GROMACS .gro file of C-alpha atoms in nm:
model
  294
    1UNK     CA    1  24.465  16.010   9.196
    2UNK     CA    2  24.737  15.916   8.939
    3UNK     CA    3  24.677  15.576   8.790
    4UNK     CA    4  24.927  15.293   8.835
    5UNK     CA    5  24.888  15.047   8.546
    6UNK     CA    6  25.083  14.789   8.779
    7UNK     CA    7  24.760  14.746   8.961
    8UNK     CA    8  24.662  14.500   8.644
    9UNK     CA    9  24.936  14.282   8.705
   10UNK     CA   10  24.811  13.908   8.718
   11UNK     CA   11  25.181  13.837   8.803
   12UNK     CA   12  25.240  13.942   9.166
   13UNK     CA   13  25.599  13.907   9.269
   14UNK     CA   14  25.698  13.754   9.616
   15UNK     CA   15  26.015  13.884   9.767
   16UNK     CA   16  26.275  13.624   9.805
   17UNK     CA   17  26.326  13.645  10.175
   18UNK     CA   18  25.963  13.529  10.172
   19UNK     CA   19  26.039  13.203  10.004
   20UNK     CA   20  26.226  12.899  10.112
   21UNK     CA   21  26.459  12.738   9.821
   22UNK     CA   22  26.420  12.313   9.893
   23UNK     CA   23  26.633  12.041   9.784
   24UNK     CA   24  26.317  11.874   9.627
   25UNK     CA   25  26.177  12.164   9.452
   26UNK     CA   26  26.511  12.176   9.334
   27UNK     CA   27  26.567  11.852   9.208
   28UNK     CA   28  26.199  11.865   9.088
   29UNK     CA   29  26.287  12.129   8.874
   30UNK     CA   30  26.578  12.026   8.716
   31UNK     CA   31  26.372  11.745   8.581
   32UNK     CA   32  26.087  11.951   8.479
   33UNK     CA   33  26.302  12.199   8.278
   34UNK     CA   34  26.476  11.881   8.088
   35UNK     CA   35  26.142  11.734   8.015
   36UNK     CA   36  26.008  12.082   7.903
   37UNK     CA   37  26.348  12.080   7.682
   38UNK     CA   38  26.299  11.744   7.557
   39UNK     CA   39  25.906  11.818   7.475
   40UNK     CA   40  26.013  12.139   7.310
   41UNK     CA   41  26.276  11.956   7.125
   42UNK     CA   42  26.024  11.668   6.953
   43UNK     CA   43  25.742  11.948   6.914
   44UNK     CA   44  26.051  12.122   6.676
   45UNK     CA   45  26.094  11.858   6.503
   46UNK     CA   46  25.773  11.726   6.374
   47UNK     CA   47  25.693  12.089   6.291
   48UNK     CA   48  26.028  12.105   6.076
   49UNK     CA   49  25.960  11.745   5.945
   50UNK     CA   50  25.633  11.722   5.695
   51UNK     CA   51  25.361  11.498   5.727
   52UNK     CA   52  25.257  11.274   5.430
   53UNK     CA   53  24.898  11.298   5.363
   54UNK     CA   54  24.740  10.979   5.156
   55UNK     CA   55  24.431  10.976   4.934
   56UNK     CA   56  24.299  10.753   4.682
   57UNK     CA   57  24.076  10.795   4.366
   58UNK     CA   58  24.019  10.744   4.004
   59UNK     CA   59  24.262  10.917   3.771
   60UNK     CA   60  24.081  11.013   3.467
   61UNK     CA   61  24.260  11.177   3.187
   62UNK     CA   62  24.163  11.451   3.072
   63UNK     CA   63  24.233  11.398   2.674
   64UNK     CA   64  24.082  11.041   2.754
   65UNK     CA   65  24.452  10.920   2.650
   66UNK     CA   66  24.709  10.891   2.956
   67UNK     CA   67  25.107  10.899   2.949
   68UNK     CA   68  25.327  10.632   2.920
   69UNK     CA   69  25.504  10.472   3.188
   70UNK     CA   70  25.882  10.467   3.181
   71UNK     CA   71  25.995  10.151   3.325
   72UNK     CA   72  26.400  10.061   3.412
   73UNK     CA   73  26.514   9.693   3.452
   74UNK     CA   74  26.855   9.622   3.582
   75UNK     CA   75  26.884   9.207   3.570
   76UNK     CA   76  27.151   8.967   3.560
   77UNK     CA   77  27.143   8.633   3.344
   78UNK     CA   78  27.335   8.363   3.489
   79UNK     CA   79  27.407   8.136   3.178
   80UNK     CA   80  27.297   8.281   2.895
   81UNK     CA   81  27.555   8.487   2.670
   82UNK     CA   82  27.485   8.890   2.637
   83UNK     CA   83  27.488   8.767   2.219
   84UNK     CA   84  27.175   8.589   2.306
   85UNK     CA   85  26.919   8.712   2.533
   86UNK     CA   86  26.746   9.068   2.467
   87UNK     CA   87  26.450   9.260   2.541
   88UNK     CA   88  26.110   9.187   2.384
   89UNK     CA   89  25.786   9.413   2.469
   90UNK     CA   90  25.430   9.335   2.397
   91UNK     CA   91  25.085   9.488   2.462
   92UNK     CA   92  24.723   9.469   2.431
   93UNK     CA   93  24.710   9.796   2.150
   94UNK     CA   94  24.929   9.530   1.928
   95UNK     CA   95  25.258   9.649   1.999
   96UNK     CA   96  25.514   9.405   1.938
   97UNK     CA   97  25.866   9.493   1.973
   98UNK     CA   98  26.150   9.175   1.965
   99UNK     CA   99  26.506   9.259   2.063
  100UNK     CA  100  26.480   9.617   2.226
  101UNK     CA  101  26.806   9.817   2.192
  102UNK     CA  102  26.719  10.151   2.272
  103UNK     CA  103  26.845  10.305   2.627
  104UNK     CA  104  27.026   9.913   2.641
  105UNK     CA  105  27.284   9.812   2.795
  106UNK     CA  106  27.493   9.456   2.799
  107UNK     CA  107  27.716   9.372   2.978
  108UNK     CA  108  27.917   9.039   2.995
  109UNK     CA  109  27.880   8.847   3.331
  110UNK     CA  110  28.001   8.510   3.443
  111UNK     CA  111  28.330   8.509   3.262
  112UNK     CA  112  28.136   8.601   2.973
  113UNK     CA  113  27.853   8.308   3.012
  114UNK     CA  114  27.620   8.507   3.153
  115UNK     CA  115  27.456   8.909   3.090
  116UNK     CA  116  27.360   9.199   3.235
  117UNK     CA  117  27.111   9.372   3.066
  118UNK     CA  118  26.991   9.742   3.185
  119UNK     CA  119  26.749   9.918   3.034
  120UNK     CA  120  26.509  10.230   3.006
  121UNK     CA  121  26.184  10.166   2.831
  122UNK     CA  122  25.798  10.314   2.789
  123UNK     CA  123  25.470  10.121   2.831
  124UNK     CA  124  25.112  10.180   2.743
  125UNK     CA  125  24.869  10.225   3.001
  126UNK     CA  126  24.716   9.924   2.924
  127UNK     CA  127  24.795   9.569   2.994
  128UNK     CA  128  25.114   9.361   2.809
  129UNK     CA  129  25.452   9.256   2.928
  130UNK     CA  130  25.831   9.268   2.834
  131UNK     CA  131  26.040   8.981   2.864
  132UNK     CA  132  26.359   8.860   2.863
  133UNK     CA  133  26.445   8.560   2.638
  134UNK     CA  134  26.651   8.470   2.318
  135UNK     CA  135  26.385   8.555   2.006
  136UNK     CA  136  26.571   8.817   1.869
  137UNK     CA  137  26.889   8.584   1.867
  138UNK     CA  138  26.925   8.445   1.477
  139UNK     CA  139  27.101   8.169   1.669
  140UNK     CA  140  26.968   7.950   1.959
  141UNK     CA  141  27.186   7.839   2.265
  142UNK     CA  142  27.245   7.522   2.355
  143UNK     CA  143  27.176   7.611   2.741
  144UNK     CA  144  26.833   7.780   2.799
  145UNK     CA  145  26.875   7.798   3.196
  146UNK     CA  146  26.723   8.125   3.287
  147UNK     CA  147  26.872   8.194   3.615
  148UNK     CA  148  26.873   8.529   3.719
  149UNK     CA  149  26.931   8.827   3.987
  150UNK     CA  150  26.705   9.115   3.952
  151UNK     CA  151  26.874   9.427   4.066
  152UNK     CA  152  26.612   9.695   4.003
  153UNK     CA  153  26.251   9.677   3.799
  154UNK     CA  154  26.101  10.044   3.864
  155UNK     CA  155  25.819  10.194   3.702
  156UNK     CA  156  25.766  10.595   3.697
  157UNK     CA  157  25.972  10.847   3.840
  158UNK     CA  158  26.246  10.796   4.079
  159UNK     CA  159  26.158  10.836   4.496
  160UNK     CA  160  26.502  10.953   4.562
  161UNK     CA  161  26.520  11.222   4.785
  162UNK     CA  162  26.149  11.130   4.886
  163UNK     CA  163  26.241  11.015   5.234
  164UNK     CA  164  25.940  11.098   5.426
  165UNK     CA  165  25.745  10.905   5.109
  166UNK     CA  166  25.531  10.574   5.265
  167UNK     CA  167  25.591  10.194   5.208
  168UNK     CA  168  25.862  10.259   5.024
  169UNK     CA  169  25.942   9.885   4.936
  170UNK     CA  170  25.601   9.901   4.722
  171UNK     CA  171  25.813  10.101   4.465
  172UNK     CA  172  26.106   9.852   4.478
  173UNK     CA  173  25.948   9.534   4.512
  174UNK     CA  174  26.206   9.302   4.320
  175UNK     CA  175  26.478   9.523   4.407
  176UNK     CA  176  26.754   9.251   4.455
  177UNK     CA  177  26.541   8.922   4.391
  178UNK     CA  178  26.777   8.630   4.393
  179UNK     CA  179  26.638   8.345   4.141
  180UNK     CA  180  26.898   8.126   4.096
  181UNK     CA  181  26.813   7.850   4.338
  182UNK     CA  182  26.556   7.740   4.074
  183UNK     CA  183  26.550   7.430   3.845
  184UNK     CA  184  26.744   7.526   3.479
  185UNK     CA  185  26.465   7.431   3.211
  186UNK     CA  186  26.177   7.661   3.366
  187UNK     CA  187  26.066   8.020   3.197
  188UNK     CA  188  25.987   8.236   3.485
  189UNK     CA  189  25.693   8.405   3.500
  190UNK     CA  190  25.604   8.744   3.759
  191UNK     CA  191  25.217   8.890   3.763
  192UNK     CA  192  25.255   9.241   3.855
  193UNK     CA  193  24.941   9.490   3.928
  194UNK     CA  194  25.104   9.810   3.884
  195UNK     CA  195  24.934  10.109   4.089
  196UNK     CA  196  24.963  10.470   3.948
  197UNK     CA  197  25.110  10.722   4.177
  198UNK     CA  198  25.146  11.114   4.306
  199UNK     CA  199  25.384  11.271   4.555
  200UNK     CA  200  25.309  11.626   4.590
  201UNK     CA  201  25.574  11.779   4.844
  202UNK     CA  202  25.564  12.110   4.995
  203UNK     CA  203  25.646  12.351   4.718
  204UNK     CA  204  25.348  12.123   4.480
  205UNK     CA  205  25.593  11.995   4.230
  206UNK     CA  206  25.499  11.674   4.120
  207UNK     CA  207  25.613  11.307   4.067
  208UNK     CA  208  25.478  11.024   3.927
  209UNK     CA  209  25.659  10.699   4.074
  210UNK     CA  210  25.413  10.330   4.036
  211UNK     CA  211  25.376  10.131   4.311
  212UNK     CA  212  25.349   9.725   4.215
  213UNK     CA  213  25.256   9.415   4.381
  214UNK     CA  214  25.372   9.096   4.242
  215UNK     CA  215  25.338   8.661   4.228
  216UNK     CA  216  25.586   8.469   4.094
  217UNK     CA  217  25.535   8.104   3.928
  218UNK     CA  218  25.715   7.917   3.713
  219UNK     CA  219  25.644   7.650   3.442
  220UNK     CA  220  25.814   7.420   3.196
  221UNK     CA  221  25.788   7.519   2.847
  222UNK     CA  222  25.924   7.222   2.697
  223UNK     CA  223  25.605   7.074   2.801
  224UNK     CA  224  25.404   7.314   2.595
  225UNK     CA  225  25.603   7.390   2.293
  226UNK     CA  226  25.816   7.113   2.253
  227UNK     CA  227  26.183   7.055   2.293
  228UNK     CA  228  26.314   7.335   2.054
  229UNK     CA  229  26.177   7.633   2.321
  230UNK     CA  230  26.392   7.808   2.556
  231UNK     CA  231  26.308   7.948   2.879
  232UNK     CA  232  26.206   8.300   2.935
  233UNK     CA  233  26.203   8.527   3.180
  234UNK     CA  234  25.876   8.712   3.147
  235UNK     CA  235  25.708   9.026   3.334
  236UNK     CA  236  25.309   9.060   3.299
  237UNK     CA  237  25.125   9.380   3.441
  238UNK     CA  238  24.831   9.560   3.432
  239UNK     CA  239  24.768   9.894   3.574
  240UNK     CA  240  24.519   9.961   3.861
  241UNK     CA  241  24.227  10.219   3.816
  242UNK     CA  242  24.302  10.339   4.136
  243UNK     CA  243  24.543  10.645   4.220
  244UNK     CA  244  24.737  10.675   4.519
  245UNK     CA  245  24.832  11.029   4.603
  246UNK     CA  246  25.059  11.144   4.869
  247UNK     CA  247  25.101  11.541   4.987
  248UNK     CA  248  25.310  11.674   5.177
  249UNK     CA  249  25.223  11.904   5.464
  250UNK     CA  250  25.362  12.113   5.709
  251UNK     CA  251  25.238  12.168   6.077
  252UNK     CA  252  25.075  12.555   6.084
  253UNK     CA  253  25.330  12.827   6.272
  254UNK     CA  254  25.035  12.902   6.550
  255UNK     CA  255  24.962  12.494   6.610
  256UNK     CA  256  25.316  12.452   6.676
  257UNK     CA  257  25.351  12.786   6.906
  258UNK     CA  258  24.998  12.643   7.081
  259UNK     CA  259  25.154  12.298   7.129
  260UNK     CA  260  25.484  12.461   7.342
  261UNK     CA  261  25.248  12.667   7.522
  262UNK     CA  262  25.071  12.390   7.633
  263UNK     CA  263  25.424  12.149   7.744
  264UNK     CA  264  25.562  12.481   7.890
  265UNK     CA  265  25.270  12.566   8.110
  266UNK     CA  266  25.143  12.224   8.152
  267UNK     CA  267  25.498  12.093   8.296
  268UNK     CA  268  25.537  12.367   8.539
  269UNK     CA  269  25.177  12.320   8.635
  270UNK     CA  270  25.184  11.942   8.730
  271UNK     CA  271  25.610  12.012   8.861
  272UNK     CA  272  25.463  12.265   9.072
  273UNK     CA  273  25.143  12.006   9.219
  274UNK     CA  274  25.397  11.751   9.255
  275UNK     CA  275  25.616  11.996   9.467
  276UNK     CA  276  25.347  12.116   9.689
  277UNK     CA  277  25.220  11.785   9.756
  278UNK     CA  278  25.573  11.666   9.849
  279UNK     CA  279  25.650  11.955  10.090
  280UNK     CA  280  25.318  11.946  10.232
  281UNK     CA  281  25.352  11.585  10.319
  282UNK     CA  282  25.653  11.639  10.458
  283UNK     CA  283  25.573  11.931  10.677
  284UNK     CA  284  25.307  11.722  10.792
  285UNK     CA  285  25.526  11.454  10.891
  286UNK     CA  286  25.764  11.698  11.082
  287UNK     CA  287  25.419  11.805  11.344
  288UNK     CA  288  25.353  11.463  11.374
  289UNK     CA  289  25.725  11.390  11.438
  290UNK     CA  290  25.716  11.663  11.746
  291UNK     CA  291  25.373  11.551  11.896
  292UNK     CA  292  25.215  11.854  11.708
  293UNK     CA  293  24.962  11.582  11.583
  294UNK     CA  294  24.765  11.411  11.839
   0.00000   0.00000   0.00000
């Protein structure tokens, strides 16, 4: 006896003159085919789009000395000429810098009463602050309001191009902080913890943005140094022990081939319930309609 491998078919095949075509199965698959194609479509995507992956833990170098942080400040002075106010950066290894010029930029604002001052600088790892005020300035101004605009305080690498990167606002914090409603004889003071961090996307090239929370006070330093002290603007941080690291991921090939396997089959499965169950009921209906059903 020859042997017919069609005998293994799982698949049997009903001619079409056996079936009967209805205007509900029809309808009910025309929606089944646009869910399967919406499914399919959002299964695509999240496959194509990485997932971000958070961890946290202690960073310890492995030299026992860690990096420096680059930090960029864009601010505007209100009333204060560029001639004036400058950069001045202090920490708690003794460094004292007053009137930083390097990667500095001024620029005259407010018809030349006020400044913008953008800058690139590096920090220790270690608690200090940098400030804006007028100690480098041989001579004092008669005005000492401190009004300002910040425009952009970032520490670490840039997240540009990072969009799939979490809570992004904790990089950007004082991005466009408005601080001119204030009164003009207070020094401004922020409190920043500054939290180290990694994005690893999916070819494991690194970046090292910061993350930073922050409180903002003011105070009157006339009160504590006498008359002769001008405001200041001043930025305090210290950096958190704690490492945040994000890492990008991508969904495996056979999860996302398992996933439309399961809205393919699983759609035509419950589309072809809900079809049965409709023509059933209606069939019934129709004997009970003719006295079929007693």
């Amino acid at each position: 006896m020859q042997f017919d491998i069609r005998r293994f078919d799982i698949y049997r095949k009903i001619p079409k003159d056996l079936t009967q075509p209805t205007t509900t199965g029809a309808a009910i698959s025309i929606i089944c085919v646009s869910f399967i194609s919406i499914l399919i479509f959002i299964e695509l995507y999240y496959f194509i789009t990485p997932e971000v992956v958070s961890e946290l833990f202690v960073d310890i170098p492995e030299s026992g000395q860690a990096d420096r942080i680059s930090v960029h400040i864009d601010i505007s002075v209100l009333n204060i000429a560029c001639q004036y106010v400058g950069i001045d950066i202090q920490d708690d290894l003794g460094r004292h810098e007053v009137g930083f010029i390097d990667n500095t930029l001024k620029l005259p604002e407010n018809n030349g009463m006020g400044c913008r001052i953008n800058a690139s600088f590096k920090i220790n790892r270690v608690p200090g602050n940098f400030h804006i005020s007028t100690h480098s300035s041989n001579v004092q101004p008669t005005n000492g309001d401190m009004k300002h605009v910040i425009h952009e305080l970032a520490f670490g690498d840039s997240i540009k191009g990072f969009r799939q990167i979490p809570n992004r606002k904790a990089f950007h914090p004082l991005r466009r902080f408005n601080n001119t409603n204030r009164p003009s004889h207070i020094s401004h003071d922020y409190l920043m913890k500054i939290v180290p961090t990694i994005y690893e996307d999916l070819h494991h090239v690194r970046r090292y943005p910061y993350q930073f929370t922050f409180v903002y006070r003011e105070y009157n330093p006339y009160q504590s140094h006498g008359a002769g002290m001008i405001p200041t603007i001043w930025f305090r941080y210290d950096i958190m022990p704690i490492t945040v690291k994000y890492t990008e991921h991508r969904q495996k090939l056979y999860t996302f081939i398992t996933s439309i396997c399961a809205v393919v089959g699983g759609s035509f499965t419950v589309a072809s319930i809900i079809d049965s169950l409709i023509f059933s009921t209606r069939e019934l209906f129709k004997k009970f309609e003719i006295g079929k059903m007693t």
